[in-house]
XYZ file of C-alpha atoms in Angstrom:
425
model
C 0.000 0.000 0.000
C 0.885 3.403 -0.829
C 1.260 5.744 1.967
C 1.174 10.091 1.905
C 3.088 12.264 4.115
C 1.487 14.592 5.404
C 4.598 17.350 4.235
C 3.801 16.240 0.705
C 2.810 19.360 -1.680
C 3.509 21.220 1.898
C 2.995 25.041 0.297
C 0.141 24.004 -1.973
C -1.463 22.693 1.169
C -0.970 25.893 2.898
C -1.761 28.139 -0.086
C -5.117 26.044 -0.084
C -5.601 27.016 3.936
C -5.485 30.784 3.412
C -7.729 30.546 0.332
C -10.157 29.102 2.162
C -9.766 31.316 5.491
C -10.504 34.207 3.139
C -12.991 32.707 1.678
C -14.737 32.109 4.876
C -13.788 35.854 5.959
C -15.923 37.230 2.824
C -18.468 34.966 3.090
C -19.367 36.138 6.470
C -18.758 40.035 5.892
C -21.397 39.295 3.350
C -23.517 37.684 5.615
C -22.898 39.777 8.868
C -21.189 43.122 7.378
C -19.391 45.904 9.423
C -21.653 49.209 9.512
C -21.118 52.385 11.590
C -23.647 53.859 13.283
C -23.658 57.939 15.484
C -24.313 58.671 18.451
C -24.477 62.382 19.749
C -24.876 63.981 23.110
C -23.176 61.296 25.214
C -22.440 62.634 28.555
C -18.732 62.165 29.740
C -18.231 61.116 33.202
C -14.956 61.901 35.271
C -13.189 59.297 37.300
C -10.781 60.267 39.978
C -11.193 63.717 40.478
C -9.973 64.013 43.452
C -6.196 64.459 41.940
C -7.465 67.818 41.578
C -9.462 68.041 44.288
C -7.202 66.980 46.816
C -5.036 70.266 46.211
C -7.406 72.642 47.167
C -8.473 73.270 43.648
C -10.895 72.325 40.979
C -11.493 71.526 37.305
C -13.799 73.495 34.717
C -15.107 71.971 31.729
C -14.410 74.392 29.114
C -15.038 74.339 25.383
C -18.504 72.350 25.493
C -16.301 68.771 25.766
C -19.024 67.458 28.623
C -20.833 65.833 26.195
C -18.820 64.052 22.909
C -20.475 62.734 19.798
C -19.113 58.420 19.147
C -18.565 56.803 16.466
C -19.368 52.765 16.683
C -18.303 50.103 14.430
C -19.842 46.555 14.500
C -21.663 43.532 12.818
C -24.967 44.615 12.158
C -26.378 42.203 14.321
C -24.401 44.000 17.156
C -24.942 47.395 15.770
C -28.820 46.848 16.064
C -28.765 46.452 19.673
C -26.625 49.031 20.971
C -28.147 52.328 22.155
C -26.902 55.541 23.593
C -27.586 54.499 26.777
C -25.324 51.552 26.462
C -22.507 53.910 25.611
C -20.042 55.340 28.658
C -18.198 57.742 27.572
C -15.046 58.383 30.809
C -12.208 60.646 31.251
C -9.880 59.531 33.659
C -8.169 62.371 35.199
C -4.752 60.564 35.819
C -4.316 60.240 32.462
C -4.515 64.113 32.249
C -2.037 66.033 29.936
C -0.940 69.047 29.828
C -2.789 70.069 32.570
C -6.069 70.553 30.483
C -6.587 67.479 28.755
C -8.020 64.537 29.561
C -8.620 61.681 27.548
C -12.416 60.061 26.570
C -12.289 56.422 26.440
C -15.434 54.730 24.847
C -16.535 51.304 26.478
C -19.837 49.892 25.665
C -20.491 47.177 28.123
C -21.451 43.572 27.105
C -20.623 44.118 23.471
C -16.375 44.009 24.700
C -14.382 42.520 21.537
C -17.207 43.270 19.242
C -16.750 46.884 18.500
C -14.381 49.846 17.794
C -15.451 53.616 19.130
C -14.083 57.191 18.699
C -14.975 59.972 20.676
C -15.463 63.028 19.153
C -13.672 64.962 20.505
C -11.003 62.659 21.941
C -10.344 64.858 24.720
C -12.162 66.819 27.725
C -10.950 70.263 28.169
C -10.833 71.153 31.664
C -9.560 74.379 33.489
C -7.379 74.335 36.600
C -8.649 76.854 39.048
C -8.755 77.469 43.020
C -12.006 76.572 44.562
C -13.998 79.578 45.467
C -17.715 79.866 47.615
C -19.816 82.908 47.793
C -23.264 83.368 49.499
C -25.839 84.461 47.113
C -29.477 85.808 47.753
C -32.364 84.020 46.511
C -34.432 85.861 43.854
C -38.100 84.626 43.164
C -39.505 84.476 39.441
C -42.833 83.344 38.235
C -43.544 82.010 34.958
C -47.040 80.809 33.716
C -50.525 82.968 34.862
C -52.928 81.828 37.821
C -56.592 81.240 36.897
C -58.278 83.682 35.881
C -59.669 86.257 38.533
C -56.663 85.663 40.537
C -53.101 87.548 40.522
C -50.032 86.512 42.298
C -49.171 88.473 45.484
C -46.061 89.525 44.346
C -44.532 91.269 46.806
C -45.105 88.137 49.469
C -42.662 85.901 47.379
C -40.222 84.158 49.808
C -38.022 81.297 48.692
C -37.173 78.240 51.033
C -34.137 78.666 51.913
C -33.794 82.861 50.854
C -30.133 82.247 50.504
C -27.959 79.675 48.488
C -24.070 79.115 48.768
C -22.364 78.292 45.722
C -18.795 76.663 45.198
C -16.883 76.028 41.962
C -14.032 77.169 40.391
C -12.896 80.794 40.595
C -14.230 81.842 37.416
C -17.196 80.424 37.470
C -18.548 81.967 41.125
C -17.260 85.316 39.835
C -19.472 85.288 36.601
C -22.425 84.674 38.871
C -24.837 87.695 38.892
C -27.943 86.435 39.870
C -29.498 83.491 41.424
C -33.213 82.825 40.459
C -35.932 80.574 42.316
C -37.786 79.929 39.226
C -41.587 78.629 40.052
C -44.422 78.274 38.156
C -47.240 79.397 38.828
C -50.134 78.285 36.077
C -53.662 77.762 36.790
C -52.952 78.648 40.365
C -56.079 79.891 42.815
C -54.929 79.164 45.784
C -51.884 80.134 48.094
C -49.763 77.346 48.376
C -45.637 76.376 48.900
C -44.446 75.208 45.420
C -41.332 73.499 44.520
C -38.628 75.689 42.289
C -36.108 75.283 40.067
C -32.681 77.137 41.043
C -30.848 78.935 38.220
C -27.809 80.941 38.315
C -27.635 83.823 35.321
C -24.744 85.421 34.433
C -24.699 89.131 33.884
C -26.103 89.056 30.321
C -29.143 87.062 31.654
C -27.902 83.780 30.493
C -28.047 81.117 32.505
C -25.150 79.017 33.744
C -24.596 75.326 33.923
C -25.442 74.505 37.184
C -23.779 71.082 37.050
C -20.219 72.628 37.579
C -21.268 74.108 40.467
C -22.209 72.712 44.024
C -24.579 74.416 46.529
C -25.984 73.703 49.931
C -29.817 72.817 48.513
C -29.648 69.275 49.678
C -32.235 66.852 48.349
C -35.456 69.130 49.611
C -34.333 71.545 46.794
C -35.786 74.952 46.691
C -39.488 75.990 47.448
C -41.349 79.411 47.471
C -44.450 80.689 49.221
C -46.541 81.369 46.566
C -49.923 83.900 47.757
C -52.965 84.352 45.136
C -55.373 87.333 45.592
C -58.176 87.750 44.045
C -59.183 90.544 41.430
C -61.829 92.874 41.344
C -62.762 95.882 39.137
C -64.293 98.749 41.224
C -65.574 102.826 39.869
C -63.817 105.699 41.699
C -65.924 108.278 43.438
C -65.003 112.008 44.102
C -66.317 113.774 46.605
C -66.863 117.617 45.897
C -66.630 120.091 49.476
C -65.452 123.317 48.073
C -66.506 125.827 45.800
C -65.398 128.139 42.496
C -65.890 131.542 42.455
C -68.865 133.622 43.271
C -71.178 133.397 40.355
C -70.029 130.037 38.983
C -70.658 126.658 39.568
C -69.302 123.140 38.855
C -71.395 121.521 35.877
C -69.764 118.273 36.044
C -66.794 116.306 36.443
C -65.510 113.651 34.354
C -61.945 111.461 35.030
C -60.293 108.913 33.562
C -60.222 105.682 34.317
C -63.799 105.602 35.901
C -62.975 101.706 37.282
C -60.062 100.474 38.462
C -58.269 96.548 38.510
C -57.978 95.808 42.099
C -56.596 93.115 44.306
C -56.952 91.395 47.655
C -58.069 88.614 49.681
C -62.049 87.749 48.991
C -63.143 88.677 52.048
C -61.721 92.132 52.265
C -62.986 92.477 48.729
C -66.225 91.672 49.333
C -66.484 94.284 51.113
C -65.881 97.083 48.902
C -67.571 98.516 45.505
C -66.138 101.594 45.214
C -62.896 103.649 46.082
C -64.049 107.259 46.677
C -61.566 110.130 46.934
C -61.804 112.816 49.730
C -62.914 116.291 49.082
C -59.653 117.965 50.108
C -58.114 116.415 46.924
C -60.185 118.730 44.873
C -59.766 121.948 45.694
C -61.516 124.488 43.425
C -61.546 127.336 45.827
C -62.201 130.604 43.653
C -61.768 128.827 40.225
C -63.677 130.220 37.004
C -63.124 128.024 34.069
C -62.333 124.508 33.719
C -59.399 122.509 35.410
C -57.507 118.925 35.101
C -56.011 117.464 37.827
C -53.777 114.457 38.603
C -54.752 112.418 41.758
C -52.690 109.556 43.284
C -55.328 106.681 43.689
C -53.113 104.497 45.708
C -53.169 106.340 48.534
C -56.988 105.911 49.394
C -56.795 102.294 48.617
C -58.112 100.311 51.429
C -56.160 98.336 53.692
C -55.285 95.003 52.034
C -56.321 96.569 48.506
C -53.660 97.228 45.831
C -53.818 98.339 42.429
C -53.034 95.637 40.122
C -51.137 97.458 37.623
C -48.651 99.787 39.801
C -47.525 101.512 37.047
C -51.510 102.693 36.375
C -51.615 104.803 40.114
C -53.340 107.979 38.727
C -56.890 109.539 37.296
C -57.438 112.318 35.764
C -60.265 114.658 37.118
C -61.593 117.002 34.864
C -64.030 119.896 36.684
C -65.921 122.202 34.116
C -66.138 125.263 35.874
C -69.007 127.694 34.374
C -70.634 130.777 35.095
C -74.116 130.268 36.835
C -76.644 130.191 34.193
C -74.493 129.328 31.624
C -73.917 125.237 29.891
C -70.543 124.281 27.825
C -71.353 120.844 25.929
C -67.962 119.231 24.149
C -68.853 118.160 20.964
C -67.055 115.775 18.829
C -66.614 116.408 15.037
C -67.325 113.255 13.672
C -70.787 113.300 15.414
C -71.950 116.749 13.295
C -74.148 115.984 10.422
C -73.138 116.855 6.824
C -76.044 118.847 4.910
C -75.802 119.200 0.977
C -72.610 117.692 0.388
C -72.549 117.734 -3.257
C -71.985 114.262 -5.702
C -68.750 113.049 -6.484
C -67.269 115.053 -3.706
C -66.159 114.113 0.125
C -65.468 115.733 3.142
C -63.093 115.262 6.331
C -62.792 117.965 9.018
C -59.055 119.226 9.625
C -59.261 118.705 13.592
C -60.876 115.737 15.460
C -60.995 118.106 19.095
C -63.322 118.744 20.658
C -65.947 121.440 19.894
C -67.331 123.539 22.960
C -70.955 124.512 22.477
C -71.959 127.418 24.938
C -75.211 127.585 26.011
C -77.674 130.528 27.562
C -80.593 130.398 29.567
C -82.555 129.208 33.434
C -80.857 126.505 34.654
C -83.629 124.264 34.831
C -83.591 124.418 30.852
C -79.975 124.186 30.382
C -80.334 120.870 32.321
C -82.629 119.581 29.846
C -80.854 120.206 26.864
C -80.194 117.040 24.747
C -78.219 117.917 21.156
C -78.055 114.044 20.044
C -78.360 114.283 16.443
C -79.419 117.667 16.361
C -75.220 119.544 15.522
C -75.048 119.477 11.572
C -73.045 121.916 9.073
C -74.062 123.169 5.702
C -72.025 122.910 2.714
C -74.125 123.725 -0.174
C -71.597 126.980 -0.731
C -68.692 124.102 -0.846
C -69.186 123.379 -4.424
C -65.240 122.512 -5.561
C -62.521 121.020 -3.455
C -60.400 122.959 -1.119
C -60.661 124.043 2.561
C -64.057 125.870 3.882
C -64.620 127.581 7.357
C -68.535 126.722 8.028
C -70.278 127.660 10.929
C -71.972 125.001 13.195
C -75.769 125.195 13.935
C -77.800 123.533 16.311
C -81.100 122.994 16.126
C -82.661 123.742 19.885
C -86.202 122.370 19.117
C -87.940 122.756 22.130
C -85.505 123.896 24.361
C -87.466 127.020 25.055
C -85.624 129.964 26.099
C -82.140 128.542 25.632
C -79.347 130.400 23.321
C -76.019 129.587 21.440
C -74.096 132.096 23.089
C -71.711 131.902 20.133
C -72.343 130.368 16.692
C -68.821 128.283 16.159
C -66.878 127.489 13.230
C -65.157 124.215 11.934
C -62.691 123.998 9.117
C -64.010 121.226 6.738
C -61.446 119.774 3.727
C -63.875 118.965 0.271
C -61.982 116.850 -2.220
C -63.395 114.744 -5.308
C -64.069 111.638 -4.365
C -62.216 109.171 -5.760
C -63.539 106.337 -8.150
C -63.073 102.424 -7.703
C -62.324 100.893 -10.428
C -64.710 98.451 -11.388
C -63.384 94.528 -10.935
C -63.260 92.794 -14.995
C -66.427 89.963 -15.832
């Protein structure tokens, strides 16, 4: 019998071997290829920080390296299942170099030997700086609106603890202008203690990552006393206890706003409808022709009643002074008639104030007098466009024994009216 050693054809043999290893390599990359897949926003964690710490001083991240973006390569079968989650991203900080930078090693747990990662970028920046604290006060801010027919008591605010002490490094504590219980306060109607988010701002209002600093909030976190009032709109009342002149008298007062928004508890509320303004406020002692003045509301306020808009504290009291006997009406322009306005022209009057109509006669007439719909002008002499002084008339009817003192005038500007243009069929 014939017999073969095994060293026979030995490099044909092992020519055959790696043939068929690559084969077997390219038949599986076919079946199970090698894809790459991104992941973004993985958070980097720091090991061993207390090689800075333990000096007194204390790392920054700088150049937004907290979070890295990875690249993964694996089977596609293994690719499938892994999940940002999965991914740790770590930067040992005995590894640091250069005294800023600290390697980011990717390790995805339970995939080990089945995968290659990058971190982009490869490093975390950090910033060597003595440790600093500083005491801050609390600052309350609301966001959101209460229910409706309820306002936040905004002067009560008071955050749990008022006062918050920061540490970090140097830099950081000294960019700090501001520290902000932030609570919000939608659909509120009660009074209640709500939890709040703490944010430090920097001097341009931006805020400031609060995860590079540590404070003395402890797991209870921040809170704030939160009071609702209720609202209420209420008319203002003046009282009148002097007098003008001899020989004139007050014909009536007007002011602006005639309600106010108000707030308070319900009960106290309750039990007002009106806030009326002393006498002594309006003083017309010897006056003979109408006067404005300006009158501070918020100090006649009842106790446990504020305004709801501060910055709205005034009214504006208007007295029309008038000689006994006599009746000024303000008219408005827009409210006189237009008589004999001839076609294809139009006409606007130069002034929207006020006109004052002066009126004669016993007072007991001059109290009746009613000019709704009864102030017209007459432009039949207005026959081509340009600007016309008319004079207003006013038809009395039966206002017996009542006068226009004097006729007025109004400037009135006729121009051609101007055609539209027909849309085309």
């Amino acid at each position: 019998m014939k017999k073969y050693s095994l060293t026979a054809n030995l490099g044909l043999k092992i020519s055959a071997l790696i043939i068929a290893f690559f084969l077997w390599v390219v038949v599986v990359n076919i079946d199970e290829p090698v894809e790459v897949a991104t992941f973004r926003g993985i958070p980097v964690s720091v090991q061993n920080p207390e090689i800075v710490t333990q000096q007194g001083k204390i790392y920054k991240v700088v150049d937004d390296t907290q979070t890295v973006t990875v690249i993964v390569k694996a089977k596609r079968k293994d690719l499938s299942k892994i999940t940002a989650d999965k991914i740790s991203a770590i930067a040992d900080m005995q590894e640091m170099q250069l005294n800023s930078l600290v390697p980011i090693k990717i390790s995805i747990p339970g995939y080990e030997g089945h995968y290659t990662a990058e971190a982009l970028p490869g490093n975390l920046h950090v910033k060597i700086e003595e440790r600093k604290k500083k005491v801050f006060p609390l600052t309350v801010m609301t966001i959101g609106t209460p229910r409706d027919g309820y306002v936040i008591d905004q002067d009560s605010l008071v955050a749990n603890p008022e006062k918050v002490e920061a540490k970090g490094a140097e830099s950081l504590i000294e960019n700090i202008d501001m520290v902000v219980a932030k609570v919000d306060v939608s659909g509120m109607s009660k009074s209640d203690e709500i939890p709040a988010e703490l944010v430090y701002y920097d001097s341009h209002g931006n805020p400031i990552d609060r995860s590079q600093l540590a404070d003395n909030v402890g797991e209870d976190g921040i809170t704030v006393n939160v009071s609702i009032l209720n609202t209420k709109s209420v008319g203002v009342r003046f009282e009148l206890d002097s007098q003008p002149e001899e020989g004139y008298a007050v014909s009536k007062i007007t002011y602006e706003p005639e309600k106010i928004q108000v707030c308070g508890t319900k009960e106290v509320l309750d039990s007002i409808s009106e806030i009326v303004i002393p006498g002594s406020e309006l003083d017309i002692t010897g006056l003979t022709e109408k006067t404005e003045k300006a009158i501070n509301i918020s100090s006649f306020l009842p106790e446990g009643v504020r305004l709801m808009d501060k910055t709205i504290s005034s009214a504006v009291v208007t007295i029309f002074i008038e000689q006994e006997g006599l009746r000024t009406i303000e008219y408005q322009p827009e409210s006189i008639q237009i008589k004999n306005l001839q076609d294809g022209l139009t006409a606007t009057f130069e002034s929207a104030s006020d006109i004052g109509l002066q009126f004669r006669g016993m007072q007991e007439h001059l109290d009746a007098i009613n000019i709704v719909n009864a102030v017209s002008i007459d432009l039949k002499n207005c026959t081509k466009p340009g600007t016309y002084e008319v004079a207003v008339n006013v038809d009395l009817g039966k206002a017996s024994g009542v006068t226009l003192v004097e006729q007025p005038k109004v400037k009135v500007v006729i121009a051609e009216k101007k055609e539209i243009p027909a849309e085309p069929s």
